[in-house]
Each structure stands twice: as C-alpha cells, then as structure tokens.
mmCIF file with all atom_site columns, C-alpha atoms in Angstrom:
data_model
loop_
_atom_site.group_PDB
_atom_site.id
_atom_site.type_symbol
_atom_site.label_atom_id
_atom_site.label_alt_id
_atom_site.label_comp_id
_atom_site.label_asym_id
_atom_site.label_entity_id
_atom_site.label_seq_id
_atom_site.pdbx_PDB_ins_code
_atom_site.Cartn_x
_atom_site.Cartn_y
_atom_site.Cartn_z
_atom_site.occupancy
_atom_site.B_iso_or_equiv
_atom_site.pdbx_formal_charge
_atom_site.auth_seq_id
_atom_site.auth_comp_id
_atom_site.auth_asym_id
_atom_site.auth_atom_id
_atom_site.pdbx_PDB_model_num
ATOM 1   C CA . MET A 1 1   ? 0.017   -0.087 0.024   1.00 0.00 ? 1   MET A CA 1
ATOM 2   C CA . THR A 1 2   ? 1.312   3.941  -0.849  1.00 0.00 ? 2   THR A CA 1
ATOM 3   C CA . SER A 1 3   ? 0.839   6.024  2.029   1.00 0.00 ? 3   SER A CA 1
ATOM 4   C CA . ILE A 1 4   ? 1.102   9.816  1.406   1.00 0.00 ? 4   ILE A CA 1
ATOM 5   C CA . ILE A 1 5   ? 1.114   12.752 4.013   1.00 0.00 ? 5   ILE A CA 1
ATOM 6   C CA . PHE A 1 6   ? 1.123   16.415 3.190   1.00 0.00 ? 6   PHE A CA 1
ATOM 7   C CA . VAL A 1 7   ? 2.867   18.872 5.432   1.00 0.00 ? 7   VAL A CA 1
ATOM 8   C CA . CYS A 1 8   ? 2.313   22.505 5.899   1.00 0.00 ? 8   CYS A CA 1
ATOM 9   C CA . THR A 1 9   ? 2.934   25.074 8.436   1.00 0.00 ? 9   THR A CA 1
ATOM 10  C CA . GLY A 1 10  ? -0.618  24.945 10.019  1.00 0.00 ? 10  GLY A CA 1
ATOM 11  C CA . ASN A 1 11  ? -2.376  22.098 8.197   1.00 0.00 ? 11  ASN A CA 1
ATOM 12  C CA . SER A 1 12  ? -5.531  24.533 7.531   1.00 0.00 ? 12  SER A CA 1
ATOM 13  C CA . CYS A 1 13  ? -5.025  25.067 3.648   1.00 0.00 ? 13  CYS A CA 1
ATOM 14  C CA . ARG A 1 14  ? -2.565  23.634 1.335   1.00 0.00 ? 14  ARG A CA 1
ATOM 15  C CA . SER A 1 15  ? -1.911  20.518 3.046   1.00 0.00 ? 15  SER A CA 1
ATOM 16  C CA . GLN A 1 16  ? -5.494  19.956 3.719   1.00 0.00 ? 16  GLN A CA 1
ATOM 17  C CA . MET A 1 17  ? -6.423  20.833 -0.129  1.00 0.00 ? 17  MET A CA 1
ATOM 18  C CA . ALA A 1 18  ? -3.831  18.276 -0.969  1.00 0.00 ? 18  ALA A CA 1
ATOM 19  C CA . GLU A 1 19  ? -5.281  15.623 0.934   1.00 0.00 ? 19  GLU A CA 1
ATOM 20  C CA . GLY A 1 20  ? -8.840  16.014 -0.360  1.00 0.00 ? 20  GLY A CA 1
ATOM 21  C CA . TRP A 1 21  ? -7.410  15.835 -3.945  1.00 0.00 ? 21  TRP A CA 1
ATOM 22  C CA . ALA A 1 22  ? -5.532  12.791 -3.339  1.00 0.00 ? 22  ALA A CA 1
ATOM 23  C CA . ARG A 1 23  ? -8.600  11.314 -1.850  1.00 0.00 ? 23  ARG A CA 1
ATOM 24  C CA . HIS A 1 24  ? -10.621 12.254 -4.419  1.00 0.00 ? 24  HIS A CA 1
ATOM 25  C CA . TYR A 1 25  ? -8.356  11.278 -7.680  1.00 0.00 ? 25  TYR A CA 1
ATOM 26  C CA . ALA A 1 26  ? -7.440  8.013  -5.830  1.00 0.00 ? 26  ALA A CA 1
ATOM 27  C CA . ARG A 1 27  ? -10.830 7.109  -5.472  1.00 0.00 ? 27  ARG A CA 1
ATOM 28  C CA . ASP A 1 28  ? -12.984 8.425  -8.376  1.00 0.00 ? 28  ASP A CA 1
ATOM 29  C CA . ALA A 1 29  ? -13.074 6.253  -11.253 1.00 0.00 ? 29  ALA A CA 1
ATOM 30  C CA . ARG A 1 30  ? -16.343 7.736  -13.007 1.00 0.00 ? 30  ARG A CA 1
ATOM 31  C CA . ASP A 1 31  ? -13.864 9.596  -15.478 1.00 0.00 ? 31  ASP A CA 1
ATOM 32  C CA . ALA A 1 32  ? -11.366 7.924  -17.409 1.00 0.00 ? 32  ALA A CA 1
ATOM 33  C CA . ARG A 1 33  ? -9.183  10.901 -17.307 1.00 0.00 ? 33  ARG A CA 1
ATOM 34  C CA . GLU A 1 34  ? -8.827  10.493 -13.458 1.00 0.00 ? 34  GLU A CA 1
ATOM 35  C CA . VAL A 1 35  ? -6.050  8.588  -11.784 1.00 0.00 ? 35  VAL A CA 1
ATOM 36  C CA . THR A 1 36  ? -7.485  5.582  -9.921  1.00 0.00 ? 36  THR A CA 1
ATOM 37  C CA . ILE A 1 37  ? -5.320  3.926  -6.950  1.00 0.00 ? 37  ILE A CA 1
ATOM 38  C CA . PRO A 1 38  ? -7.083  1.496  -5.012  1.00 0.00 ? 38  PRO A CA 1
ATOM 39  C CA . GLU A 1 39  ? -4.805  1.230  -2.101  1.00 0.00 ? 39  GLU A CA 1
ATOM 40  C CA . LEU A 1 40  ? -3.685  4.509  -1.116  1.00 0.00 ? 40  LEU A CA 1
ATOM 41  C CA . SER A 1 41  ? -3.649  5.983  2.610   1.00 0.00 ? 41  SER A CA 1
ATOM 42  C CA . VAL A 1 42  ? -3.404  9.648  2.760   1.00 0.00 ? 42  VAL A CA 1
ATOM 43  C CA . ALA A 1 43  ? -3.015  12.295 5.355   1.00 0.00 ? 43  ALA A CA 1
ATOM 44  C CA . SER A 1 44  ? -2.127  15.727 6.184   1.00 0.00 ? 44  SER A CA 1
ATOM 45  C CA . ALA A 1 45  ? -0.663  17.344 9.191   1.00 0.00 ? 45  ALA A CA 1
ATOM 46  C CA . GLY A 1 46  ? 1.012   20.720 9.900   1.00 0.00 ? 46  GLY A CA 1
ATOM 47  C CA . ILE A 1 47  ? 4.007   21.803 12.258  1.00 0.00 ? 47  ILE A CA 1
ATOM 48  C CA . GLU A 1 48  ? 1.089   23.401 14.050  1.00 0.00 ? 48  GLU A CA 1
ATOM 49  C CA . ALA A 1 49  ? -2.626  22.922 14.182  1.00 0.00 ? 49  ALA A CA 1
ATOM 50  C CA . HIS A 1 50  ? -4.496  26.109 13.006  1.00 0.00 ? 50  HIS A CA 1
ATOM 51  C CA . GLY A 1 51  ? -8.009  24.260 11.906  1.00 0.00 ? 51  GLY A CA 1
ATOM 52  C CA . LEU A 1 52  ? -9.466  24.208 8.797   1.00 0.00 ? 52  LEU A CA 1
ATOM 53  C CA . ASN A 1 53  ? -9.576  27.277 6.983   1.00 0.00 ? 53  ASN A CA 1
ATOM 54  C CA . PRO A 1 54  ? -13.374 28.033 5.724   1.00 0.00 ? 54  PRO A CA 1
ATOM 55  C CA . LYS A 1 55  ? -12.249 29.451 2.211   1.00 0.00 ? 55  LYS A CA 1
ATOM 56  C CA . ALA A 1 56  ? -10.249 26.312 1.582   1.00 0.00 ? 56  ALA A CA 1
ATOM 57  C CA . VAL A 1 57  ? -13.236 24.276 2.474   1.00 0.00 ? 57  VAL A CA 1
ATOM 58  C CA . GLN A 1 58  ? -15.393 26.435 0.226   1.00 0.00 ? 58  GLN A CA 1
ATOM 59  C CA . VAL A 1 59  ? -13.095 26.451 -3.017  1.00 0.00 ? 59  VAL A CA 1
ATOM 60  C CA . MET A 1 60  ? -12.711 22.706 -2.571  1.00 0.00 ? 60  MET A CA 1
ATOM 61  C CA . ALA A 1 61  ? -16.373 22.201 -2.611  1.00 0.00 ? 61  ALA A CA 1
ATOM 62  C CA . GLU A 1 62  ? -16.903 24.198 -5.662  1.00 0.00 ? 62  GLU A CA 1
ATOM 63  C CA . ALA A 1 63  ? -14.526 21.815 -7.252  1.00 0.00 ? 63  ALA A CA 1
ATOM 64  C CA . GLY A 1 64  ? -16.657 18.810 -6.015  1.00 0.00 ? 64  GLY A CA 1
ATOM 65  C CA . VAL A 1 65  ? -14.275 17.856 -3.320  1.00 0.00 ? 65  VAL A CA 1
ATOM 66  C CA . ASP A 1 66  ? -15.650 17.949 0.227   1.00 0.00 ? 66  ASP A CA 1
ATOM 67  C CA . ILE A 1 67  ? -13.132 18.196 2.777   1.00 0.00 ? 67  ILE A CA 1
ATOM 68  C CA . SER A 1 68  ? -14.755 19.872 5.598   1.00 0.00 ? 68  SER A CA 1
ATOM 69  C CA . THR A 1 69  ? -14.875 16.596 7.912   1.00 0.00 ? 69  THR A CA 1
ATOM 70  C CA . GLN A 1 70  ? -10.773 16.460 7.838   1.00 0.00 ? 70  GLN A CA 1
ATOM 71  C CA . THR A 1 71  ? -8.921  17.399 10.786  1.00 0.00 ? 71  THR A CA 1
ATOM 72  C CA . SER A 1 72  ? -6.367  19.564 11.438  1.00 0.00 ? 72  SER A CA 1
ATOM 73  C CA . ASP A 1 73  ? -3.586  17.554 12.822  1.00 0.00 ? 73  ASP A CA 1
ATOM 74  C CA . THR A 1 74  ? 0.253   18.086 13.846  1.00 0.00 ? 74  THR A CA 1
ATOM 75  C CA . LEU A 1 75  ? 3.016   15.802 12.592  1.00 0.00 ? 75  LEU A CA 1
ATOM 76  C CA . ALA A 1 76  ? 3.156   14.458 16.324  1.00 0.00 ? 76  ALA A CA 1
ATOM 77  C CA . ALA A 1 77  ? 0.226   12.914 15.529  1.00 0.00 ? 77  ALA A CA 1
ATOM 78  C CA . TYR A 1 78  ? 1.953   10.708 12.870  1.00 0.00 ? 78  TYR A CA 1
ATOM 79  C CA . ASP A 1 79  ? 4.937   8.371  12.572  1.00 0.00 ? 79  ASP A CA 1
ATOM 80  C CA . LEU A 1 80  ? 6.366   9.582  9.531   1.00 0.00 ? 80  LEU A CA 1
ATOM 81  C CA . GLY A 1 81  ? 8.347   6.583  8.957   1.00 0.00 ? 81  GLY A CA 1
ATOM 82  C CA . SER A 1 82  ? 4.833   4.778  8.172   1.00 0.00 ? 82  SER A CA 1
ATOM 83  C CA . PHE A 1 83  ? 4.637   6.861  5.139   1.00 0.00 ? 83  PHE A CA 1
ATOM 84  C CA . SER A 1 84  ? 5.565   6.081  1.623   1.00 0.00 ? 84  SER A CA 1
ATOM 85  C CA . ILE A 1 85  ? 5.972   9.498  0.536   1.00 0.00 ? 85  ILE A CA 1
ATOM 86  C CA . VAL A 1 86  ? 6.111   12.988 2.362   1.00 0.00 ? 86  VAL A CA 1
ATOM 87  C CA . VAL A 1 87  ? 5.380   16.253 0.517   1.00 0.00 ? 87  VAL A CA 1
ATOM 88  C CA . THR A 1 88  ? 5.929   19.432 1.875   1.00 0.00 ? 88  THR A CA 1
ATOM 89  C CA . VAL A 1 89  ? 3.607   22.360 0.586   1.00 0.00 ? 89  VAL A CA 1
ATOM 90  C CA . CYS A 1 90  ? 5.678   25.274 2.070   1.00 0.00 ? 90  CYS A CA 1
ATOM 91  C CA . GLY A 1 91  ? 9.052   26.490 2.783   1.00 0.00 ? 91  GLY A CA 1
ATOM 92  C CA . HIS A 1 92  ? 8.488   26.714 6.491   1.00 0.00 ? 92  HIS A CA 1
ATOM 93  C CA . ALA A 1 93  ? 7.386   23.010 6.659   1.00 0.00 ? 93  ALA A CA 1
ATOM 94  C CA . ASP A 1 94  ? 10.257  21.861 4.443   1.00 0.00 ? 94  ASP A CA 1
ATOM 95  C CA . GLU A 1 95  ? 12.768  23.583 6.751   1.00 0.00 ? 95  GLU A CA 1
ATOM 96  C CA . HIS A 1 96  ? 11.130  21.973 9.785   1.00 0.00 ? 96  HIS A CA 1
ATOM 97  C CA . CYS A 1 97  ? 10.195  18.614 8.869   1.00 0.00 ? 97  CYS A CA 1
ATOM 98  C CA . PRO A 1 98  ? 12.084  15.987 10.813  1.00 0.00 ? 98  PRO A CA 1
ATOM 99  C CA . VAL A 1 99  ? 14.743  13.581 9.490   1.00 0.00 ? 99  VAL A CA 1
ATOM 100 C CA . LEU A 1 100 ? 12.810  10.718 7.465   1.00 0.00 ? 100 LEU A CA 1
ATOM 101 C CA . PRO A 1 101 ? 13.839  7.134  7.944   1.00 0.00 ? 101 PRO A CA 1
ATOM 102 C CA . ALA A 1 102 ? 15.465  5.787  4.869   1.00 0.00 ? 102 ALA A CA 1
ATOM 103 C CA . GLY A 1 103 ? 12.917  4.527  2.432   1.00 0.00 ? 103 GLY A CA 1
ATOM 104 C CA . VAL A 1 104 ? 10.758  7.285  2.616   1.00 0.00 ? 104 VAL A CA 1
ATOM 105 C CA . ARG A 1 105 ? 10.502  9.730  -0.390  1.00 0.00 ? 105 ARG A CA 1
ATOM 106 C CA . LYS A 1 106 ? 10.073  13.448 0.187   1.00 0.00 ? 106 LYS A CA 1
ATOM 107 C CA . GLU A 1 107 ? 9.093   15.941 -2.076  1.00 0.00 ? 107 GLU A CA 1
ATOM 108 C CA . HIS A 1 108 ? 8.573   19.743 -1.702  1.00 0.00 ? 108 HIS A CA 1
ATOM 109 C CA . TRP A 1 109 ? 6.046   21.901 -3.574  1.00 0.00 ? 109 TRP A CA 1
ATOM 110 C CA . PRO A 1 110 ? 6.746   25.428 -2.715  1.00 0.00 ? 110 PRO A CA 1
ATOM 111 C CA . LEU A 1 111 ? 3.176   26.765 -2.694  1.00 0.00 ? 111 LEU A CA 1
ATOM 112 C CA . GLU A 1 112 ? 1.631   30.206 -1.828  1.00 0.00 ? 112 GLU A CA 1
ATOM 113 C CA . ASP A 1 113 ? 0.022   30.297 1.457   1.00 0.00 ? 113 ASP A CA 1
ATOM 114 C CA . PRO A 1 114 ? -3.410  31.449 0.296   1.00 0.00 ? 114 PRO A CA 1
ATOM 115 C CA . ALA A 1 115 ? -4.443  32.569 4.005   1.00 0.00 ? 115 ALA A CA 1
ATOM 116 C CA . LYS A 1 116 ? -2.364  35.474 3.752   1.00 0.00 ? 116 LYS A CA 1
ATOM 117 C CA . PHE A 1 117 ? -3.534  36.495 0.635   1.00 0.00 ? 117 PHE A CA 1
ATOM 118 C CA . GLU A 1 118 ? -4.980  40.097 0.846   1.00 0.00 ? 118 GLU A CA 1
ATOM 119 C CA . GLY A 1 119 ? -7.563  42.043 -1.039  1.00 0.00 ? 119 GLY A CA 1
ATOM 120 C CA . THR A 1 120 ? -11.529 41.924 -1.693  1.00 0.00 ? 120 THR A CA 1
ATOM 121 C CA . ASP A 1 121 ? -13.258 38.535 -0.884  1.00 0.00 ? 121 ASP A CA 1
ATOM 122 C CA . ALA A 1 122 ? -13.193 38.054 -4.613  1.00 0.00 ? 122 ALA A CA 1
ATOM 123 C CA . GLU A 1 123 ? -9.782  38.825 -4.959  1.00 0.00 ? 123 GLU A CA 1
ATOM 124 C CA . VAL A 1 124 ? -8.953  36.233 -2.137  1.00 0.00 ? 124 VAL A CA 1
ATOM 125 C CA . GLU A 1 125 ? -11.037 33.655 -3.383  1.00 0.00 ? 125 GLU A CA 1
ATOM 126 C CA . SER A 1 126 ? -9.362  34.047 -6.777  1.00 0.00 ? 126 SER A CA 1
ATOM 127 C CA . GLY A 1 127 ? -5.936  33.475 -5.040  1.00 0.00 ? 127 GLY A CA 1
ATOM 128 C CA . PHE A 1 128 ? -7.413  30.535 -3.194  1.00 0.00 ? 128 PHE A CA 1
ATOM 129 C CA . ARG A 1 129 ? -8.777  28.757 -6.251  1.00 0.00 ? 129 ARG A CA 1
ATOM 130 C CA . ALA A 1 130 ? -5.553  29.123 -8.030  1.00 0.00 ? 130 ALA A CA 1
ATOM 131 C CA . VAL A 1 131 ? -3.613  27.711 -5.180  1.00 0.00 ? 131 VAL A CA 1
ATOM 132 C CA . ARG A 1 132 ? -6.331  24.791 -5.385  1.00 0.00 ? 132 ARG A CA 1
ATOM 133 C CA . ASP A 1 133 ? -6.003  24.206 -9.087  1.00 0.00 ? 133 ASP A CA 1
ATOM 134 C CA . ASP A 1 134 ? -1.973  24.355 -8.970  1.00 0.00 ? 134 ASP A CA 1
ATOM 135 C CA . ILE A 1 135 ? -2.573  21.482 -5.976  1.00 0.00 ? 135 ILE A CA 1
ATOM 136 C CA . ALA A 1 136 ? -4.708  19.564 -8.145  1.00 0.00 ? 136 ALA A CA 1
ATOM 137 C CA . SER A 1 137 ? -2.381  19.390 -10.968 1.00 0.00 ? 137 SER A CA 1
ATOM 138 C CA . ARG A 1 138 ? 0.594   18.462 -8.962  1.00 0.00 ? 138 ARG A CA 1
ATOM 139 C CA . VAL A 1 139 ? -1.334  15.461 -6.978  1.00 0.00 ? 139 VAL A CA 1
ATOM 140 C CA . LYS A 1 140 ? -2.670  14.278 -10.079 1.00 0.00 ? 140 LYS A CA 1
ATOM 141 C CA . THR A 1 141 ? 1.069   14.142 -11.475 1.00 0.00 ? 141 THR A CA 1
ATOM 142 C CA . LEU A 1 142 ? 2.330   12.635 -8.058  1.00 0.00 ? 142 LEU A CA 1
ATOM 143 C CA . LEU A 1 143 ? -0.411  9.968  -8.374  1.00 0.00 ? 143 LEU A CA 1
ATOM 144 C CA . SER A 1 144 ? 0.200   9.226  -11.950 1.00 0.00 ? 144 SER A CA 1
ATOM 145 C CA . ASN A 1 145 ? 3.723   8.666  -11.423 1.00 0.00 ? 145 ASN A CA 1
ATOM 146 C CA . LEU A 1 146 ? 3.128   5.942  -8.390  1.00 0.00 ? 146 LEU A CA 1
#
C-alpha cells in the first residue's frame, strides 16, 4: 500500500487541499481521465494545527471535493516512517520537517499560502482557487507517477 502525507505549517489550507485532491483522484473512477489507485492511504499534518480554513473548504467544494470533515493535526500525531511519501507544501514545513527514515521519499512543493492573500473577498477567493488548481495538478502528477 502506498501512503502519502502532505505537510504544511498550520494544516489549514494547502496540505488539507492536497489531502482532499489525493482522496478524490484515488477513489474517483467515474472519469477515465482521473487517476485511480485502489490502495492508497492519505493524510495531512502541520508543524502546528490551525484548524480548517473556511475558504479552503469553500473552494474545494466548488470543485466537487468535500474536505469539511478532515481534521487539522500536527506532525506529532503521525509516525512519518510509516509513510511512503512525505510532501511538504511550503518552505517553513520543508525547513522544519524531521529527518525521514531511509526509504521514505520526500517531495517539496513551494506553494503560496492562500491564507495570507489580501484584497477584496473576490480577489482572495481567486487566489485560493489558483492555489487549489495548482495543487490539483501536482497531486494528479504525483499519483500518476506511483
């Protein structure tokens, strides 16, 4: 079984969206263009736990992916050695990620933090959607290469 954990600073936006996309693509066989992986374990965690960001939940729902029941957890809740792949989705998480045991693959995706976007509600939501779509593309590529 392949197991992936997505890690960011607060486990509120980027890593949550990545977890949602990975679950969606791994389980959605309705569309032949989607990636289907029957035995995949997916999680997300943060250096800290800031709770789910409502805008992340909103923009994922707009794309047909419900992340509202996911939980915001810290890395301390997981044994990173039990994962096949650890993906850090921000520089802070990459810098503070513990040393991984041999055999655990690590990837780094330097994504902007949509929670820090400023402007009108429409501008902030647009920024969240751009990050959401970037993450979707990266997750799809990651899963396609398993």
